[in-house]
PDB file of C-alpha atoms in Angstrom:
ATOM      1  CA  UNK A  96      81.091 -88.506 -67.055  1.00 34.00           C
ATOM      2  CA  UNK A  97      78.974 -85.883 -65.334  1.00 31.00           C
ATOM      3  CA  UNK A  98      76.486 -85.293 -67.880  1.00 30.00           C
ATOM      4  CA  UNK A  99      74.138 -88.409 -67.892  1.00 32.00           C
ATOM      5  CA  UNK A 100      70.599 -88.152 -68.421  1.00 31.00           C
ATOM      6  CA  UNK A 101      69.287 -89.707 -65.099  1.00 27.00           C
ATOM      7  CA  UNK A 102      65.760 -90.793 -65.674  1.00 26.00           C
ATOM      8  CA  UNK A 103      63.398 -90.145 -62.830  1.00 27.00           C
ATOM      9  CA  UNK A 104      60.773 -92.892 -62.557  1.00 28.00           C
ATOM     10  CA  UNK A 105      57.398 -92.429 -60.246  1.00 27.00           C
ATOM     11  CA  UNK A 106      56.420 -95.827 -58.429  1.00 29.00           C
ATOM     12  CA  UNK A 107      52.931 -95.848 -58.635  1.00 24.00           C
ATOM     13  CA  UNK A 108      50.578 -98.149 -56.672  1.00 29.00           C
ATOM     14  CA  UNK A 109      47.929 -99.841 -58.768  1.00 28.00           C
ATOM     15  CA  UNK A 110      44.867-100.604 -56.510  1.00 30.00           C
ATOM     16  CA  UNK A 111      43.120-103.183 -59.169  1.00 25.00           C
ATOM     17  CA  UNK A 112      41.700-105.330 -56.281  1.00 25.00           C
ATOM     18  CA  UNK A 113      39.550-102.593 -54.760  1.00 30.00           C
ATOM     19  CA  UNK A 114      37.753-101.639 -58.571  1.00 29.00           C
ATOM     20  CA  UNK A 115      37.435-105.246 -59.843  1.00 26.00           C
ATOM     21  CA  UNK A 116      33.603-106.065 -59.775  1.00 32.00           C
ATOM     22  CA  UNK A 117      32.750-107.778 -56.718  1.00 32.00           C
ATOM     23  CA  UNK A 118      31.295-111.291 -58.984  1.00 30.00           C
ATOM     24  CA  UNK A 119      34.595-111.551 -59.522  1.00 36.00           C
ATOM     25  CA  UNK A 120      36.222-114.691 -57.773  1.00 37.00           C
ATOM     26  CA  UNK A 121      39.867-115.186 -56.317  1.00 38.00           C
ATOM     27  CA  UNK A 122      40.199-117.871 -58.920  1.00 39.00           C
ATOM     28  CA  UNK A 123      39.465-115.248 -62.055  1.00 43.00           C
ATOM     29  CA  UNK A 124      41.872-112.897 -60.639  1.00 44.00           C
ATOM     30  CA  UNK A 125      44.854-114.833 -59.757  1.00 43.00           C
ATOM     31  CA  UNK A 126      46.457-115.083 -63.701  1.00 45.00           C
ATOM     32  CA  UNK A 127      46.571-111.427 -64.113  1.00 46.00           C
ATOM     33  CA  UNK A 128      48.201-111.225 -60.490  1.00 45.00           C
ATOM     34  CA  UNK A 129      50.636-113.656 -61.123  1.00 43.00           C
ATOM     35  CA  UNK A 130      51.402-111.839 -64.622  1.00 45.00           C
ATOM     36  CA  UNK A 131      51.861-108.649 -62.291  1.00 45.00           C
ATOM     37  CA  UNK A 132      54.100-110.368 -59.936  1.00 43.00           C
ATOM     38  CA  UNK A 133      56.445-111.162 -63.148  1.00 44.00           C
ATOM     39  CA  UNK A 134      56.580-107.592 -64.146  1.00 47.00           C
ATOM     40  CA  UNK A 135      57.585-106.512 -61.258  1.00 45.00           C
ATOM     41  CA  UNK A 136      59.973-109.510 -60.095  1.00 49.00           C
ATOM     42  CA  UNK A 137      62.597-108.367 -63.156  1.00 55.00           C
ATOM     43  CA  UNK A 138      65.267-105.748 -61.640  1.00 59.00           C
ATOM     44  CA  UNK A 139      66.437-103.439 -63.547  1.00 61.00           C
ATOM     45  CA  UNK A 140      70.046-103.728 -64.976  1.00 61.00           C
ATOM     46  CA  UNK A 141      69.726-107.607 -65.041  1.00 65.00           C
ATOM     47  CA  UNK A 142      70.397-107.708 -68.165  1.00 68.00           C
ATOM     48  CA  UNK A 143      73.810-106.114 -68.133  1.00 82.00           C
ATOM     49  CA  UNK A 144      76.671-108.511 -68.860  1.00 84.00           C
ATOM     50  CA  UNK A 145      78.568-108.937 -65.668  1.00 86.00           C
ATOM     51  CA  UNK A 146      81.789-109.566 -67.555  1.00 87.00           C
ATOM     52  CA  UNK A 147      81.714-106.321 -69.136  1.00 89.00           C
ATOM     53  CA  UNK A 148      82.191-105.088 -65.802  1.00 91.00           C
ATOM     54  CA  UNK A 149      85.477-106.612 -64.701  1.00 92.00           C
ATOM     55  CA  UNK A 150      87.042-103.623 -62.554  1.00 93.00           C
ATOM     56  CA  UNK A 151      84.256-104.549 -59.688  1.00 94.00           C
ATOM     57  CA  UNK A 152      84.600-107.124 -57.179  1.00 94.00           C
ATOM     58  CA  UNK A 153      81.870-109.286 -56.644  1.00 94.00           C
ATOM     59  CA  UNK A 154      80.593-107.955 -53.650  1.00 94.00           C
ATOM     60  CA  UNK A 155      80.688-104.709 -55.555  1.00 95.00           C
ATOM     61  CA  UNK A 156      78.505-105.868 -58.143  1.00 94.00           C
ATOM     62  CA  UNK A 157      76.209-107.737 -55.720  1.00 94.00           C
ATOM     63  CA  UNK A 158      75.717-104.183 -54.123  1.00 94.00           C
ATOM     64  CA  UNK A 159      75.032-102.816 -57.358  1.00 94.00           C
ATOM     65  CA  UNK A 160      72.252-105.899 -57.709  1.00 93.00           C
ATOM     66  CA  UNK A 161      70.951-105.084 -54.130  1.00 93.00           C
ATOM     67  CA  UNK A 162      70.643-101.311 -54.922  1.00 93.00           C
ATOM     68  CA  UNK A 163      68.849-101.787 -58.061  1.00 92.00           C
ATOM     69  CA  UNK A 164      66.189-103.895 -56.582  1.00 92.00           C
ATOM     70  CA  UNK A 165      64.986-100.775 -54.497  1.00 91.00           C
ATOM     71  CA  UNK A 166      64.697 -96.910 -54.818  1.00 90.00           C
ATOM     72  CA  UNK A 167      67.373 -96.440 -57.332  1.00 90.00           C
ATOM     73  CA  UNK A 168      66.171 -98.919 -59.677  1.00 89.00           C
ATOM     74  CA  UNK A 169      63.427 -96.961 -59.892  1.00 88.00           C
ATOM     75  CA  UNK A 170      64.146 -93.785 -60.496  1.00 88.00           C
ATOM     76  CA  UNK A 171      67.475 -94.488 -63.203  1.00 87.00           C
ATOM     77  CA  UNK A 172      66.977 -97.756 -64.143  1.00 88.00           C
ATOM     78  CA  UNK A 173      69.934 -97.342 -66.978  1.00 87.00           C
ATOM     79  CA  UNK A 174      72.317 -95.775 -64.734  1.00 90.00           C
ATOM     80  CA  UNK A 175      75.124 -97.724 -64.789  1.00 91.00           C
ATOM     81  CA  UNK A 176      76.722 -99.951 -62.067  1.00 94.00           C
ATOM     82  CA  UNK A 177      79.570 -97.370 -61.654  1.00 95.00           C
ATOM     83  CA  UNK A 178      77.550 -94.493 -60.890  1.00 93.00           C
ATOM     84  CA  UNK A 179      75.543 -96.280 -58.578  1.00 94.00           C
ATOM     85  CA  UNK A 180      77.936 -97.842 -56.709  1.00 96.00           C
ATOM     86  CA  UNK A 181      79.755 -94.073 -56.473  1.00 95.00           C
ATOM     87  CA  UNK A 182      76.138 -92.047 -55.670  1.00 94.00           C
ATOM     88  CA  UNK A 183      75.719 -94.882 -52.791  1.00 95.00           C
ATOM     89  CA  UNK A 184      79.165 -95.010 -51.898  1.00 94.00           C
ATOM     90  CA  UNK A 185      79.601 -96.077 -47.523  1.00 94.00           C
ATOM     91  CA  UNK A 186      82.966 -94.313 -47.843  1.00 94.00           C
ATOM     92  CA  UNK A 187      85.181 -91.187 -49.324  1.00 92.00           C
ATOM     93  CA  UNK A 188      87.604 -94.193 -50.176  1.00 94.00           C
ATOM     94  CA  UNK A 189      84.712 -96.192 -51.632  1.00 94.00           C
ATOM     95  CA  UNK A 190      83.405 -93.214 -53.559  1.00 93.00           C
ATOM     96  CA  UNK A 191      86.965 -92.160 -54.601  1.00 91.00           C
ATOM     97  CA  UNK A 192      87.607 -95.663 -56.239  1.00 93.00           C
ATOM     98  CA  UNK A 193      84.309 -95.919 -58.373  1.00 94.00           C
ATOM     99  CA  UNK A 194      84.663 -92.150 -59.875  1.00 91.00           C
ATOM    100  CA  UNK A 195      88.331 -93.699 -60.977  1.00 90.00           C
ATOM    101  CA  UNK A 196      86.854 -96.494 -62.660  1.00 93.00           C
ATOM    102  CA  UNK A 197      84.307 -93.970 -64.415  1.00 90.00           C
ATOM    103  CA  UNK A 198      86.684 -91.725 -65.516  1.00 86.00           C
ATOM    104  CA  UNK A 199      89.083 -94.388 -67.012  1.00 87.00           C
ATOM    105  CA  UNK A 200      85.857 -95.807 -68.773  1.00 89.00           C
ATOM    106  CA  UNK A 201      84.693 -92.326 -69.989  1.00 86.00           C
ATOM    107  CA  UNK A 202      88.622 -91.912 -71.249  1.00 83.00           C
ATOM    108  CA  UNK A 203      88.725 -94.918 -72.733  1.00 87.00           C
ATOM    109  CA  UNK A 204      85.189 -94.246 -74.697  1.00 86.00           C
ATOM    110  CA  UNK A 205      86.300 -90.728 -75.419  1.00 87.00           C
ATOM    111  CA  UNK A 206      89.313 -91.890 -77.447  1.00 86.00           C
ATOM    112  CA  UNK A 207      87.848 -94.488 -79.132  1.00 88.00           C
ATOM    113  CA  UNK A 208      85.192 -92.295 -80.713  1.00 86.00           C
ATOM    114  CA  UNK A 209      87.892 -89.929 -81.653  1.00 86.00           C
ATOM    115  CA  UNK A 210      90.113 -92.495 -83.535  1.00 86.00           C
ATOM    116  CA  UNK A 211      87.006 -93.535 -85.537  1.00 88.00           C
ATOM    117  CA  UNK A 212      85.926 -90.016 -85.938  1.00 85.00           C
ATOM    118  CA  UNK A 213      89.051 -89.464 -87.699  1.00 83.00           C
ATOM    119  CA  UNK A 214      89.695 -92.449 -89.749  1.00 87.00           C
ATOM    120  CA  UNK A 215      85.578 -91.442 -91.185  1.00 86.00           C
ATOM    121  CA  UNK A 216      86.429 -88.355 -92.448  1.00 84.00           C
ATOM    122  CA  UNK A 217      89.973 -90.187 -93.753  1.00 85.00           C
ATOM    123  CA  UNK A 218      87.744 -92.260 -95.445  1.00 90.00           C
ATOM    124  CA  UNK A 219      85.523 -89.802 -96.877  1.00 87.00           C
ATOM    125  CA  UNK A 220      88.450 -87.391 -97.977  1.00 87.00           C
ATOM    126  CA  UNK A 221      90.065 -90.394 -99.776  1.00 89.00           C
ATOM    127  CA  UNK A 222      86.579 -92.051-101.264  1.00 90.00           C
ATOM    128  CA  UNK A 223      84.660 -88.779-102.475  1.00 86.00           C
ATOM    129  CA  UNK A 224      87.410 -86.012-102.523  1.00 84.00           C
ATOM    130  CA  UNK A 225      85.571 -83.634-104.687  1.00 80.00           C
ATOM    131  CA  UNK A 226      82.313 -83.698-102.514  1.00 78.00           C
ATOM    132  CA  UNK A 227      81.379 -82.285 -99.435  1.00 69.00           C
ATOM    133  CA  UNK A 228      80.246 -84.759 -96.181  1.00 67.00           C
ATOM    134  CA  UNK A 229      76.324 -83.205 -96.308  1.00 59.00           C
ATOM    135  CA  UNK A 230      75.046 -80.688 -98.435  1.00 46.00           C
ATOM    136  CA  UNK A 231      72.170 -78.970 -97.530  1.00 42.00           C
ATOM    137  CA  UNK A 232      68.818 -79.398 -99.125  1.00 44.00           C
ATOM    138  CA  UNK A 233      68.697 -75.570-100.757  1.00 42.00           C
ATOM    139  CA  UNK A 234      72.107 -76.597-102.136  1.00 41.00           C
ATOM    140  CA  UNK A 235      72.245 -77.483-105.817  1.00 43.00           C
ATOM    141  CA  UNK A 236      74.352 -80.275-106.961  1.00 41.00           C
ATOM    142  CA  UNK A 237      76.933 -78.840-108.936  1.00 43.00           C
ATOM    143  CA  UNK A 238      78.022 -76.778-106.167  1.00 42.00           C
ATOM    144  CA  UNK A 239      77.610 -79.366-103.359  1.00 40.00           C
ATOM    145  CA  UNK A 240      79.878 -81.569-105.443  1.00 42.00           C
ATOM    146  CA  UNK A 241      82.531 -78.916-107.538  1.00 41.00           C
ATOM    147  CA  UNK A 242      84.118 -80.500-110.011  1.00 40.00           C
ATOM    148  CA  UNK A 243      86.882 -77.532-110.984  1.00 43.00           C
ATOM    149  CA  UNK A 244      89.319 -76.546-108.511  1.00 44.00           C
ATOM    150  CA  UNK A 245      88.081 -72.907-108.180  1.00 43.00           C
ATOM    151  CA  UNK A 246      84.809 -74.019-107.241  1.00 45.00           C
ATOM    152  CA  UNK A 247      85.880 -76.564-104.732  1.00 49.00           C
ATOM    153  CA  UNK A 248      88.432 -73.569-102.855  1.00 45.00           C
ATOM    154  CA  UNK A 249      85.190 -71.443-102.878  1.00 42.00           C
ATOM    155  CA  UNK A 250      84.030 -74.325-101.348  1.00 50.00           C
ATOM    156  CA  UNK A 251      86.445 -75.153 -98.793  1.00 48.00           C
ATOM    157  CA  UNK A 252      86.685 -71.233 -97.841  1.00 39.00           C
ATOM    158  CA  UNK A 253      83.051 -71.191 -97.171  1.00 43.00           C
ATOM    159  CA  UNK A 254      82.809 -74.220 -94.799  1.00 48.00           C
ATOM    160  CA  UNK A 255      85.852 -72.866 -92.751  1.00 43.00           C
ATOM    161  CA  UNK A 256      84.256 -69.666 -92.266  1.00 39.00           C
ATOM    162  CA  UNK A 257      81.292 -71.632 -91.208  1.00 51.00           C
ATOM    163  CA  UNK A 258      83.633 -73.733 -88.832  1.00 67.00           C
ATOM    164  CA  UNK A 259      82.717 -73.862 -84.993  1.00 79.00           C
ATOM    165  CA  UNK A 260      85.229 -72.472 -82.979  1.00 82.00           C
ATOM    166  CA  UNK A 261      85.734 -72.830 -79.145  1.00 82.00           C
ATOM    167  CA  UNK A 262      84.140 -69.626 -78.203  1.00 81.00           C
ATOM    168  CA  UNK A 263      81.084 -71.652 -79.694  1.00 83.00           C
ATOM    169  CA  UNK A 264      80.738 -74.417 -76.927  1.00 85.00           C
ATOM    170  CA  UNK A 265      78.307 -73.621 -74.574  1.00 83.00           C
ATOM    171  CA  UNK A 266      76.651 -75.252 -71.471  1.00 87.00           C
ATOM    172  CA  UNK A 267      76.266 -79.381 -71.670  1.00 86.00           C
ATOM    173  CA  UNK A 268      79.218 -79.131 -74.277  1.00 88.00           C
ATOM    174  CA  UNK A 269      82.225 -81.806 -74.068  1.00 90.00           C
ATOM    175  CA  UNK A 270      85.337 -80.624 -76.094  1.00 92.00           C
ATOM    176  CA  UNK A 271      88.629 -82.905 -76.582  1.00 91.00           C
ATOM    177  CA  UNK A 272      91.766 -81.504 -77.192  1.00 93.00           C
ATOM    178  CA  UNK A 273      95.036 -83.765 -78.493  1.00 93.00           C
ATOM    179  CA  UNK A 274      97.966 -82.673 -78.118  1.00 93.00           C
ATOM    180  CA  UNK A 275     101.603 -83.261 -77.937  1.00 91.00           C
ATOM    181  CA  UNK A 276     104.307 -84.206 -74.954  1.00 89.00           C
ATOM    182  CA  UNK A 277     106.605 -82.910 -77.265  1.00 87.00           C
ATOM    183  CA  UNK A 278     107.649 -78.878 -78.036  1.00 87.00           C
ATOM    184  CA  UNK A 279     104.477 -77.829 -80.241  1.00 89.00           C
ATOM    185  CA  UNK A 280     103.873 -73.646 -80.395  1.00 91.00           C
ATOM    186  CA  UNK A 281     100.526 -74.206 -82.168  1.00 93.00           C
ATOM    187  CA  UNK A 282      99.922 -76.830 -79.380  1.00 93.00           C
ATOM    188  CA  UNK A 283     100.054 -74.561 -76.455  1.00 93.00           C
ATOM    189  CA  UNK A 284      98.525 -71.936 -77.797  1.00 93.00           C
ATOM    190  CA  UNK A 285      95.253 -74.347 -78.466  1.00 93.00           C
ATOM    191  CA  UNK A 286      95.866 -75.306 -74.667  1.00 94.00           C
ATOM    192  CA  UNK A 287      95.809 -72.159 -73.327  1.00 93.00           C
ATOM    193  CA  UNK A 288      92.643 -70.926 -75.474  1.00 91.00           C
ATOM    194  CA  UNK A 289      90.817 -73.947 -73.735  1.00 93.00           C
ATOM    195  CA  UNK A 290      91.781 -72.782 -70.525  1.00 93.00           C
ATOM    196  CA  UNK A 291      90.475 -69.466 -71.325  1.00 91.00           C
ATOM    197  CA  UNK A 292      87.379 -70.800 -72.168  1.00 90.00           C
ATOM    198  CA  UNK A 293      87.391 -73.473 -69.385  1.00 90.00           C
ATOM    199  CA  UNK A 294      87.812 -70.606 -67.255  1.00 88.00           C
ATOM    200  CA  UNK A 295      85.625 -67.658 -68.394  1.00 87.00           C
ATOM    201  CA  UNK A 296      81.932 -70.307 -69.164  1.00 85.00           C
ATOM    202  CA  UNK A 297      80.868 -72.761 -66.531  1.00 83.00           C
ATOM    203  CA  UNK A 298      78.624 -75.369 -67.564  1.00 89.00           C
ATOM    204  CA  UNK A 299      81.255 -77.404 -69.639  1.00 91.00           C
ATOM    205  CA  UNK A 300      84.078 -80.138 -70.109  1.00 91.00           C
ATOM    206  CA  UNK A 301      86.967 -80.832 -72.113  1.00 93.00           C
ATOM    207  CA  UNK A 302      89.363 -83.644 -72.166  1.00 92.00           C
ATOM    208  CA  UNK A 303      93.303 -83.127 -72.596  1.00 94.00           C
ATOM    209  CA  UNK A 304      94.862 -86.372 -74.975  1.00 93.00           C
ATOM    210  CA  UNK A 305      98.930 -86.020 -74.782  1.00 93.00           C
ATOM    211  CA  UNK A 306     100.272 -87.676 -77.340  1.00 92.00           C
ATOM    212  CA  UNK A 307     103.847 -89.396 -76.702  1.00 88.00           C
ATOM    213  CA  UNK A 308     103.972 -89.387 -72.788  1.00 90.00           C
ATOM    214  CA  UNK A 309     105.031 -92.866 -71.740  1.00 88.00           C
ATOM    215  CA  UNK A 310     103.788 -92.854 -68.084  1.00 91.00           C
ATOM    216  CA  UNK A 311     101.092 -91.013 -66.241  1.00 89.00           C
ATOM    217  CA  UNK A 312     103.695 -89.042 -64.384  1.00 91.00           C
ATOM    218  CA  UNK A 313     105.083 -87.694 -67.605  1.00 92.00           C
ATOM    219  CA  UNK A 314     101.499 -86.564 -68.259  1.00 93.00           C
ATOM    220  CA  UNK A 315     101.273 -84.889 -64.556  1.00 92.00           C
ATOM    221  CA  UNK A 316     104.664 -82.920 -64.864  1.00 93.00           C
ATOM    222  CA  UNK A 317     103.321 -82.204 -68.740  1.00 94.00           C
ATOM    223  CA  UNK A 318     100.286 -79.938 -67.034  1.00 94.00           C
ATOM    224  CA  UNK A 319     102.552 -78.443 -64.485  1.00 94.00           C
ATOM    225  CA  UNK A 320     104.985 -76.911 -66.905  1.00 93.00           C
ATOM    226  CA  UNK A 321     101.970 -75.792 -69.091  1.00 94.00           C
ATOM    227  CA  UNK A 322     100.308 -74.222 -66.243  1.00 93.00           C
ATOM    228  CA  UNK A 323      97.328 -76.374 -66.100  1.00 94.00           C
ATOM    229  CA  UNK A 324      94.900 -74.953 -63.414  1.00 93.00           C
ATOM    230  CA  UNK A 325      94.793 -77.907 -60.606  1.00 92.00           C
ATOM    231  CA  UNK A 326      91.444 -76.231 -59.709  1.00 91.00           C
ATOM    232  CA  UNK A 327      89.997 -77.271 -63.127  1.00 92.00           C
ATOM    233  CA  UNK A 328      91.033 -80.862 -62.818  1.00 90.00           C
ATOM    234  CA  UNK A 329      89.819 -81.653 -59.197  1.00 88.00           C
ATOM    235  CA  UNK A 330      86.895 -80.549 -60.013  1.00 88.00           C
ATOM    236  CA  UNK A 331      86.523 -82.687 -63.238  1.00 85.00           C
ATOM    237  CA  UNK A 332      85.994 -79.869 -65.552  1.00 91.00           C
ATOM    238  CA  UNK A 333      89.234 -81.221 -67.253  1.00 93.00           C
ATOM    239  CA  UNK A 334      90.324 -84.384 -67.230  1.00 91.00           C
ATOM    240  CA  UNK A 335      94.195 -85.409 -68.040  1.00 92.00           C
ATOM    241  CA  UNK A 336      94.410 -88.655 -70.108  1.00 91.00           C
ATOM    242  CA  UNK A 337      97.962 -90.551 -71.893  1.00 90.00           C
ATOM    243  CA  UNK A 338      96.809 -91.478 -75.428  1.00 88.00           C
ATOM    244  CA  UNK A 339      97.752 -95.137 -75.629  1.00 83.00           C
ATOM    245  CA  UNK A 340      98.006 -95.046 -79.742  1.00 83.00           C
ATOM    246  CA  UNK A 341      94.330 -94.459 -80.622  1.00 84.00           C
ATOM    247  CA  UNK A 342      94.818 -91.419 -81.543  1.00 86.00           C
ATOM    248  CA  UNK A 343      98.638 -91.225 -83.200  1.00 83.00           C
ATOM    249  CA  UNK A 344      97.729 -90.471 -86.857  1.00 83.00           C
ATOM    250  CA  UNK A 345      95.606 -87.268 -85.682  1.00 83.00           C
ATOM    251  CA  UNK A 346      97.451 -83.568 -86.870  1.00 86.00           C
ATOM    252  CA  UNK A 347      97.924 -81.942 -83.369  1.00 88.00           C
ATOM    253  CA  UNK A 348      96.458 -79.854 -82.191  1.00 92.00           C
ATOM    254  CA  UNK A 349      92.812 -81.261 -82.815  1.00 90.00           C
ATOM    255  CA  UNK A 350      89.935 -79.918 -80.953  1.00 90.00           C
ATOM    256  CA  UNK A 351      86.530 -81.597 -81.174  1.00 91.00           C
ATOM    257  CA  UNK A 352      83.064 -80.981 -79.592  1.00 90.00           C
ATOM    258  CA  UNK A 353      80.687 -83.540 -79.102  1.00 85.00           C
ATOM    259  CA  UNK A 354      77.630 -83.550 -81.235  1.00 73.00           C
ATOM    260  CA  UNK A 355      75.395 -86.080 -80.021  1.00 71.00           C
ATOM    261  CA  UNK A 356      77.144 -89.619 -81.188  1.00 70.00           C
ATOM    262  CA  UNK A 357      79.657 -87.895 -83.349  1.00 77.00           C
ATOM    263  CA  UNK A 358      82.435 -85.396 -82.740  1.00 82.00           C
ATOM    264  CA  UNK A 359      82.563 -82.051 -84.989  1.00 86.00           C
ATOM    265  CA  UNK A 360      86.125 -80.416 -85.149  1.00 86.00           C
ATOM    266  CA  UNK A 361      86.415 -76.970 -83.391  1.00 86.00           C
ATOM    267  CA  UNK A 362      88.576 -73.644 -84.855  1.00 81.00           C
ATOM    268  CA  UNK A 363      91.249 -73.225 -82.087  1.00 73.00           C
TER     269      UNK A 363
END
């Protein structure tokens, strides 16, 4: 949610007319105008799909096409109509409605990647069982792939040593924790290490999945009886989010970190 990339564009002002030679008539310099005038009549995010988009009203997304057509379309032309409907918001009730609709689209993404996450390294576990996901280039063969069970433990024991851990996420990190409605020891004591961590290093954000809570309420009186800082969800450094199924066939607790386009699974 909060960490986008928002590119900063300069608008510069060409000045062609002044250095064109002065033989050069109105007539010889009107198709390169007129090619100009077509650069610069596309806006930026026309090409966005409005139906994609279906939480905003029209007049919302009108807005959004009026705001894009100045300043802001210059300086983060890929921002999306969210964001800039919430950065230009008229009113805390405006604002307030457009960072909902961001944070049920970032849940929605954040789940989604998850559930595939998992059901790839399903895949791979059941496909190539005897071989690990990427060997290094120094590695040799035989021992990237171990065919005898003694050399695939060595194997396994050396990769979990190697394992990232959450006192390994740093600044610009996202982490995502699922867990359980449900009484799970292991569970809360993965919670409370995230709040440790949550708590101790700024510069970071993790998202809480709760498995089995029918209704957002259950969710709400979930983080009260674990002690959930309210301090670290107003301020969006932790976001509280149902799992709607996505993520059922995960072993709880799981803790990821995002790694560009992929999530890696954390140590708890």
């Amino acid at each position: 949610m909060n960490a986008r990339a928002w590119m900063m564009r300069a608008a510069l002002g060409t000045g062609l007319l002044g250095m064109l030679p002065a033989v050069a008539s109105a007539s010889d310099s009107a198709p390169s105008q007129a090619r100009d005038h077509e650069d610069r009549s596309s806006t930026p995010g026309e090409h966005l799909d409005r139906s994609q988009w279906s939480e905003l009203e029209d007049e919302e997304w009108e807005r959004y096409e009026s705001l894009m057509k100045g300043p802001r379309g210059l300086w983060s032309p890929d921002l999306d109509p969210v964001w800039v409907l919430g950065i230009h918001a008229r009113s805390g009730e405006e604002r307030r409605r457009m960072a909902e609709i961001a944070v049920e689209r970032e849940r929605e993404r954040v789940s989604q990647e998850l559930a595939f996450q998992y059901a790839y390294d399903d895949a791979w576990d059941r496909l190539y069982p005897d071989e690990t996901p990427f060997a290094s280039d120094e590695t040799d063969a035989d021992e990237a792939s171990p065919r005898n069970p003694s050399q695939r433990e060595a194997s396994e024991r050396e990769a979990a040593q190697q394992e990232a851990s959450i006192e390994d996420v740093g600044p610009g990190d996202r982490v995502a924790l699922v867990t359980r409605a449900e009484a799970c020891s292991a569970c809360d004591e993965a919670l409370e290490r995230l709040i440790g961590a949550l708590s101790e290093r700024a510069g970071w954000q993790a998202d809480v999945f709760v498995l089995d809570a029918e209704s957002d309420h259950e969710v709400r009186e979930w983080a009260t009886e674990h002690q959930v800082p309210p301090q670290l969800v107003e301020t969006q450094r932790l976001t509280l989010n149902r799992d709607e199924g996505e993520l059922a066939e995960l072993e709880v607790p799981a803790l990821y970190r995002r790694d560009g386009v992929q999530w890696e699974p954390l140590a708890w």
